[in-house]
Coordinates of N, CA and C in Angstrom, one line a residue:
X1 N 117.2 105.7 88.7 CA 117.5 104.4 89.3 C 116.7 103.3 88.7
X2 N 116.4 103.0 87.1 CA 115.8 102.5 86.8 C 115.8 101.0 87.1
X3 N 117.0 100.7 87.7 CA 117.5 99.0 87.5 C 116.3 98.9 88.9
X4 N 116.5 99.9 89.7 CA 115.8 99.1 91.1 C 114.5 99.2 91.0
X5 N 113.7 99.8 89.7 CA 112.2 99.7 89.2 C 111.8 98.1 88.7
X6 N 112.6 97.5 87.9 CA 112.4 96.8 87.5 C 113.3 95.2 88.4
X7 N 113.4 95.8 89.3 CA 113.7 94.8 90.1 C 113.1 95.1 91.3
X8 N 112.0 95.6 91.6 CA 111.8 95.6 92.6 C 110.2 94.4 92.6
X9 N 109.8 94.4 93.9 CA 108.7 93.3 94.2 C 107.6 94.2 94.4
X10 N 108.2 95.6 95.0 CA 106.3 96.5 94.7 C 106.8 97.9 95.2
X11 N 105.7 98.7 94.6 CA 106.3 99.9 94.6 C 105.0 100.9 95.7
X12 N 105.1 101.5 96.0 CA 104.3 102.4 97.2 C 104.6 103.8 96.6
X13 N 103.4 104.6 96.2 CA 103.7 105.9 95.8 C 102.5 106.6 96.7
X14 N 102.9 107.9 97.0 CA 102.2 108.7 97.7 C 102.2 110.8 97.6
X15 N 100.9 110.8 96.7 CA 101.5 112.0 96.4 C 100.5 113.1 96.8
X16 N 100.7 114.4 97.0 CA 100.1 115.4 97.4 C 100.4 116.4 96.4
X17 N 99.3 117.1 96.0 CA 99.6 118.6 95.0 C 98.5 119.5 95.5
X18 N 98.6 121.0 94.9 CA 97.6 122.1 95.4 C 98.4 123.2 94.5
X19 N 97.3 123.9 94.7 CA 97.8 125.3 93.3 C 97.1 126.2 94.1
X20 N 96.8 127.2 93.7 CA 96.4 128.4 93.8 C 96.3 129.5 92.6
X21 N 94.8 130.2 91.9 CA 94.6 130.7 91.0 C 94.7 132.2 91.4
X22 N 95.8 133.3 91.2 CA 95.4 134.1 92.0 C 95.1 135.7 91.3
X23 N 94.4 135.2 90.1 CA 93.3 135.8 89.1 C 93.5 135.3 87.7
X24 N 92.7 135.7 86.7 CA 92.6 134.6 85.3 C 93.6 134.7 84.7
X25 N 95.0 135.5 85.0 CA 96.3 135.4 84.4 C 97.5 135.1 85.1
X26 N 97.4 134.7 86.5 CA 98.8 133.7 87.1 C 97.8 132.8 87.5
X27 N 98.6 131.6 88.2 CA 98.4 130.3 88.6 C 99.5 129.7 89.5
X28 N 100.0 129.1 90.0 CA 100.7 128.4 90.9 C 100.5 127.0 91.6
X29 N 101.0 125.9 91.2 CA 100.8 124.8 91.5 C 101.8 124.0 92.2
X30 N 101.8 123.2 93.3 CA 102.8 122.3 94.1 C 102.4 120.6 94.1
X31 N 103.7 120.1 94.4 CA 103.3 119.2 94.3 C 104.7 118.2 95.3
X32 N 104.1 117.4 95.8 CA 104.9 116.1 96.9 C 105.0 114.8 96.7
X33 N 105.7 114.4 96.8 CA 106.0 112.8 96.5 C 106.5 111.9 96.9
X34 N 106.3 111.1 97.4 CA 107.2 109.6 97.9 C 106.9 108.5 97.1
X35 N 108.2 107.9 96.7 CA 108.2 107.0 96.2 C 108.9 105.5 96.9
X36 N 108.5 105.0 96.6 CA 109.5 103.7 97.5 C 109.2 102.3 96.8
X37 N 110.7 101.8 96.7 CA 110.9 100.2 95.9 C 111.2 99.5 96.6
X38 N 110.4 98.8 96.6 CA 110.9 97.5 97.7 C 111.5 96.0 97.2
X39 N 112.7 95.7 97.7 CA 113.0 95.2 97.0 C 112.4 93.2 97.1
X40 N 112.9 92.3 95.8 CA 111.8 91.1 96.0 C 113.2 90.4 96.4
X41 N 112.6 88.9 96.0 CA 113.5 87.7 95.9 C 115.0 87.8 95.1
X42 N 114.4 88.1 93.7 CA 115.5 88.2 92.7 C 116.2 89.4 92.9
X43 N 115.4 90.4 93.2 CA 116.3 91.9 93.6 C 117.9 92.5 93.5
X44 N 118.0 93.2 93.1 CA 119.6 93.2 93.2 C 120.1 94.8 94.1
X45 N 119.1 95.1 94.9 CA 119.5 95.8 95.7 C 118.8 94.8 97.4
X46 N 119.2 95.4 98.5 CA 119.1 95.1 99.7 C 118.1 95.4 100.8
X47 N 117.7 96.7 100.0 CA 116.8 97.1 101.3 C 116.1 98.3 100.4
X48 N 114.9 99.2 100.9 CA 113.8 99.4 100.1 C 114.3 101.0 100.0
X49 N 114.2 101.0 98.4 CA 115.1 102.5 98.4 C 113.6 103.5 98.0
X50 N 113.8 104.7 98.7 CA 112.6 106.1 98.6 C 113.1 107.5 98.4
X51 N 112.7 107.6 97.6 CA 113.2 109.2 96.6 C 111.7 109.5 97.3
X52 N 112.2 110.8 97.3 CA 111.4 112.2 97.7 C 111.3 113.1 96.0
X53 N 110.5 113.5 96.2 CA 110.3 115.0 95.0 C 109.2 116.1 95.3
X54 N 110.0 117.2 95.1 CA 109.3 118.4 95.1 C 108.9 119.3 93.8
X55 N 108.2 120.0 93.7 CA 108.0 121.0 93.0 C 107.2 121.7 92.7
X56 N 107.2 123.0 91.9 CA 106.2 123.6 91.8 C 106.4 124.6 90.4
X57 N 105.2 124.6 90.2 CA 105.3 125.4 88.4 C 104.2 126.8 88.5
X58 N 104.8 127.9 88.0 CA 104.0 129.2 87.6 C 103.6 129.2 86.4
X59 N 102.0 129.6 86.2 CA 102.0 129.5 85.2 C 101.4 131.3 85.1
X60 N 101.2 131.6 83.4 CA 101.3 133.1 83.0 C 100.2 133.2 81.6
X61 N 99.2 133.4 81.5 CA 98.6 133.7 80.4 C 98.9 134.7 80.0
X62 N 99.3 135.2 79.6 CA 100.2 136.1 79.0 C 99.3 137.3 78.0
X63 N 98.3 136.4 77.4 CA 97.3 136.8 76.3 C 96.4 135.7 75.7
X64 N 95.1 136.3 74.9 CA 94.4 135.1 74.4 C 94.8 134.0 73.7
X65 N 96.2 134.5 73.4 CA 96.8 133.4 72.6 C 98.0 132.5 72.7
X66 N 99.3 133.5 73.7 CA 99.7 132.8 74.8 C 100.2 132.1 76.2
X67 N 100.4 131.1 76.3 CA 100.2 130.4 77.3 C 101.6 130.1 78.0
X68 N 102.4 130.8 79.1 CA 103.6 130.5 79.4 C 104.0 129.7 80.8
X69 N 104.3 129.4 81.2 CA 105.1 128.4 82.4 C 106.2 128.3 82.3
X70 N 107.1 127.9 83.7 CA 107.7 128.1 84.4 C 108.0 126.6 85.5
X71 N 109.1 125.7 85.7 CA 108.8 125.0 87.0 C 110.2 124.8 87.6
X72 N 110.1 124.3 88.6 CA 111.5 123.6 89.2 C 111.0 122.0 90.0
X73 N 111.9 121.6 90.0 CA 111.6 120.3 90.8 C 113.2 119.8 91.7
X74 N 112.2 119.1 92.8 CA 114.1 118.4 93.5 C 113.8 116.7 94.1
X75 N 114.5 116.1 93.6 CA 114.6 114.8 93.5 C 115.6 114.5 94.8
X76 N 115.7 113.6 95.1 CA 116.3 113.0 96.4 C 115.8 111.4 96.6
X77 N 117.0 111.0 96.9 CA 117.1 109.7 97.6 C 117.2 110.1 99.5
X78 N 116.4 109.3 99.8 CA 116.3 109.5 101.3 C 116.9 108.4 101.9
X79 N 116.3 107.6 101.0 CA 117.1 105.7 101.9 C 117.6 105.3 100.5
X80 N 118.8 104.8 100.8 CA 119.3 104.2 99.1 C 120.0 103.4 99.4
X81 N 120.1 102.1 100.4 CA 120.9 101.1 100.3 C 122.1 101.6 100.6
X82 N 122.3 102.5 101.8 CA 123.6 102.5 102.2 C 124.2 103.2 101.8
X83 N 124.1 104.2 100.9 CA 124.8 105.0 100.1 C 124.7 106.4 100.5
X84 N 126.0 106.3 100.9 CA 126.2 107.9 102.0 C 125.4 109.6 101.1
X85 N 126.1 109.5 99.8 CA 126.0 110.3 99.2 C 125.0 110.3 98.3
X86 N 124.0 109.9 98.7 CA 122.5 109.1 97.6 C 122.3 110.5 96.5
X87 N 121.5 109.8 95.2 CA 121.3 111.2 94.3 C 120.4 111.8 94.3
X88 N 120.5 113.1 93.8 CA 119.8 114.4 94.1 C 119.9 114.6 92.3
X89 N 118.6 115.3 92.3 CA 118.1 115.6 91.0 C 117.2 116.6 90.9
X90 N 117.9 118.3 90.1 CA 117.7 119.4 90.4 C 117.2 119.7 89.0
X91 N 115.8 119.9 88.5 CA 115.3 120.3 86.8 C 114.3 121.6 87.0
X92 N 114.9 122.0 86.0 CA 114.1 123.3 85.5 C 113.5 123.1 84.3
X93 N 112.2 123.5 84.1 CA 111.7 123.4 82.7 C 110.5 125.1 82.6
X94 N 110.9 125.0 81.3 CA 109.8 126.3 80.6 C 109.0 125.4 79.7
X95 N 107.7 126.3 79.6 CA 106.9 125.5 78.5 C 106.5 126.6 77.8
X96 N 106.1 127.2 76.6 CA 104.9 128.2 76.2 C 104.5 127.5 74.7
X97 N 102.8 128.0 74.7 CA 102.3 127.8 73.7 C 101.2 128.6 73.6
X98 N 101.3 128.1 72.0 CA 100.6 129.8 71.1 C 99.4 129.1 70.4
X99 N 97.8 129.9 70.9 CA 97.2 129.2 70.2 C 96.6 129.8 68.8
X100 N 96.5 128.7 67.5 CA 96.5 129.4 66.4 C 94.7 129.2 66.1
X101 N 93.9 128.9 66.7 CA 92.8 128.9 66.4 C 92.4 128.3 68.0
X102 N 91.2 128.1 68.2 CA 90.4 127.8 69.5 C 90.4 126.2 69.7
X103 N 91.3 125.4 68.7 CA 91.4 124.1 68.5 C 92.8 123.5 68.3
X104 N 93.7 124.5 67.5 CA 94.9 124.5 67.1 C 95.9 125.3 68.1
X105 N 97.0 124.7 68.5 CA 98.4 125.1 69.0 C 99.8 124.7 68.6
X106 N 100.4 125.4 68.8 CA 102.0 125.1 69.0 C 102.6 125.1 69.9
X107 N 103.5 124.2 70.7 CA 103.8 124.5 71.8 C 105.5 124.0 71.4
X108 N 106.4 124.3 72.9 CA 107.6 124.7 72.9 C 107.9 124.3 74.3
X109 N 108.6 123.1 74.4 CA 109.1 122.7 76.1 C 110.4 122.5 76.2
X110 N 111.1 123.3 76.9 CA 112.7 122.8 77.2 C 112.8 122.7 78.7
X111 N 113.6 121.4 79.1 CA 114.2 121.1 80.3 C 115.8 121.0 80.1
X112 N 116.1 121.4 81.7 CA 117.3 121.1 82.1 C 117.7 120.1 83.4
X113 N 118.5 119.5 83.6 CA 118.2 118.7 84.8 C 119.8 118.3 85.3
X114 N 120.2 118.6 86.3 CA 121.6 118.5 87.2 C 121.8 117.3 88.2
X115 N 122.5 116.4 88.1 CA 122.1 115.3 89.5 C 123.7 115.3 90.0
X116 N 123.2 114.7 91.3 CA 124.7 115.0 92.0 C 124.8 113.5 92.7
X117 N 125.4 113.2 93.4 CA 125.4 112.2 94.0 C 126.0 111.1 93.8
X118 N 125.4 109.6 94.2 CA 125.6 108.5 93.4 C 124.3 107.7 93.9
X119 N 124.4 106.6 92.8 CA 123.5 105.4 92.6 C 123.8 104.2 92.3
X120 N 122.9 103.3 92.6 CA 123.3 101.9 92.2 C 123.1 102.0 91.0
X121 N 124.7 101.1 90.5 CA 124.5 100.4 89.0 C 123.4 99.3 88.5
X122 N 123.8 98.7 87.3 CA 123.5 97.7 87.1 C 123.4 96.5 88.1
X123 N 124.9 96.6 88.5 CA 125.0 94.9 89.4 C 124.1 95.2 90.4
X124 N 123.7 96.3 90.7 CA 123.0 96.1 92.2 C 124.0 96.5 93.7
X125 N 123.6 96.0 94.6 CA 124.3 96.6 95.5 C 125.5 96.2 95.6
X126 N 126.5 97.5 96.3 CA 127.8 97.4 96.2 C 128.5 97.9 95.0
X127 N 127.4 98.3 93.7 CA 127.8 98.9 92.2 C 127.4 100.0 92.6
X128 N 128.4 101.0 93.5 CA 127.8 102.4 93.3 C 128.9 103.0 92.2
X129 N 127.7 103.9 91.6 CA 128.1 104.5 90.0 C 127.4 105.8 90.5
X130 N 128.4 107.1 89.9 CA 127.6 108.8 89.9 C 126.5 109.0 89.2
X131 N 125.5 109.2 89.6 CA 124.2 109.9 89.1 C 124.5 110.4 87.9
X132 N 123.6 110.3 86.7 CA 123.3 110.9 85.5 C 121.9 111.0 85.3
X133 N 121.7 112.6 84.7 CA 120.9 113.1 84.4 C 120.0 112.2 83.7
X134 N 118.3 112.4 83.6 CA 117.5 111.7 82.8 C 116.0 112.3 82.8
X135 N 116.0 113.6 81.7 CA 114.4 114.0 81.7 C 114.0 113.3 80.7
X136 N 112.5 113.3 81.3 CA 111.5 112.2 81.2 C 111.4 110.9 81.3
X137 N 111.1 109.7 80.9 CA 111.0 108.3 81.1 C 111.6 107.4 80.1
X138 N 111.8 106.2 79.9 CA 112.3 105.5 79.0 C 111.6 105.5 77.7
X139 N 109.8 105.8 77.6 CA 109.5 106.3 76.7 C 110.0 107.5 76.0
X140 N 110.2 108.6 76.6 CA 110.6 109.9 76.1 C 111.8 109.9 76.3
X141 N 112.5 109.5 76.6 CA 114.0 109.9 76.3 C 115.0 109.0 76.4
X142 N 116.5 109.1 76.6 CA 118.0 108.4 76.8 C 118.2 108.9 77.9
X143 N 118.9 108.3 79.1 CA 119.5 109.5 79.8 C 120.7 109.5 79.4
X144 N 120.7 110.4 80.0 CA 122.4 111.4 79.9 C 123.6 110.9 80.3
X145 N 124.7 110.6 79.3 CA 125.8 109.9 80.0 C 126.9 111.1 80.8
X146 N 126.5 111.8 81.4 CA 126.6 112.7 82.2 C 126.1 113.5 83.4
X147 N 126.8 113.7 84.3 CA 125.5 114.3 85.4 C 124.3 115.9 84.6
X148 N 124.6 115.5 83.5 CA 123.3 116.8 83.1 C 122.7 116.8 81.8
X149 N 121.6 117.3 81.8 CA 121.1 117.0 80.6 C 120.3 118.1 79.9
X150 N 120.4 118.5 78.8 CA 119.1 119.5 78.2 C 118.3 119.0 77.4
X151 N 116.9 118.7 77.1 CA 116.1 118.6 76.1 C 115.0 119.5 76.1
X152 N 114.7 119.0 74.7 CA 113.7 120.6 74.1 C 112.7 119.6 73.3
X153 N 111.4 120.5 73.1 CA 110.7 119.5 72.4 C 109.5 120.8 72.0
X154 N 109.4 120.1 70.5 CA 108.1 121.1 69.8 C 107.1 120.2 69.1
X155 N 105.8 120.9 69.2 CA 104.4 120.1 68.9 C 103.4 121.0 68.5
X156 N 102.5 120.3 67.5 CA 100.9 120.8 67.6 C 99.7 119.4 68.0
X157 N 99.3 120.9 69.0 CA 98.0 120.0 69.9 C 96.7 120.4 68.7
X158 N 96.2 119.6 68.5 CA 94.3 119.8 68.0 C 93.6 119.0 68.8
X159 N 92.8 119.4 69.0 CA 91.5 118.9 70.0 C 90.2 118.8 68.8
X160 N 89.8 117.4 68.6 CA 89.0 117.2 67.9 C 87.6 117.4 69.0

C-alpha cells in the first residue's frame, strides 16, 4: 500500500522479536509488528490504515561452511479504510550461504510471496484495486502486476 505511505502525516511502528538458540546448529527467531498510517490534510485515504505482520525464520548451520535458513511471514490489514476484504500477504523465503574463506561468502536468497484481498489504489479512497504481490521495498524491487511474485537474488559478502 505504498500510496498511503507517502501520503500519510505519521507513521507509528511497534515491534517485538525473540529467538531461541537451541544449540550451536539450530536457531529460531520471531518476530511482531504493527504498523499504522495515519492519514494528513492532503491524504487520499480517510482514516488510519494498520497492517499486522508475523513471522519467524529457522536457521541451520549445517557445517563450517554452510549456512541455511528458512522463514515465513503473514501480512494483514486490520483497519483499511473500510475495506471488507483488506490484503493479506503470505511469503516464504530460503537463504543459504557458503563460506569461502573466514572473510569471503556466497550467498543465495529466493522469495515467494501470495497476497489476497484488496487495497487502495492510487486515487485513494473509494479506488479499491486487488492486492499484488511485492518482495522487498522500492529500493529492491517492482511489484508484481499480479497477486504473486518470485524473486531470487545472488551475492558475495567480504568483511573487511
Amino acid at each position: 500500500m505504498k500510496p498511503q505511505k507517502t501520503q500519510a502525516q505519521a507513521q507509528q511502528r511497534v515491534a517485538v522479536t525473540g529467538g531461541w538458540r537451541f544449540n550451536p546448529t539450530w536457531d529460531i527467531s520471531t518476530s511482531y509488528s504493527d504498523v499504522q498510517y495515519i492519514p494528513g490534510v492532503g491524504s487520499k485515504f480517510s482514516d488510519t490504515a494498520i497492517f499486522n505482520i508475523v513471522g519467524g525464520v529457522l536457521h541451520w548451520k549445517a557445517s563450517p561452511v554452510w549456512d541455511l535458513a528458512g522463514g515465513y511471514s503473514y501480512t494483514w490489514a486490520s483497519k483499511a479504510n473500510g475495506i471488507a476484504n483488506a490484503a493479506q500477504y503470505h511469503q516464504f523465503s530460503l537463504a543459504q550461504f557458503y563460506a569461502l574463506s573466514k572473510r569471503t561468502g556466497i550467498y543465495l536468497i529466493e522469495a515467494y510471496q501470495r497476497a489476497n484481498g484488496k487495497m487502495l489504489g492510487t486515487s485513494g479512497a473509494g479506488n479499491m484495486i486487488t492486492a499484488t504481490a511485492s518482495i522487498g521495498d522500492g529500493m529492491n524491487g517492482a511489484p508484481s502486476s499480479s497477486p504473486s511474485q518470485l524473486a531470487g537474488a545472488i551475492g558475495v559478502v567480504h568483511r573487511f
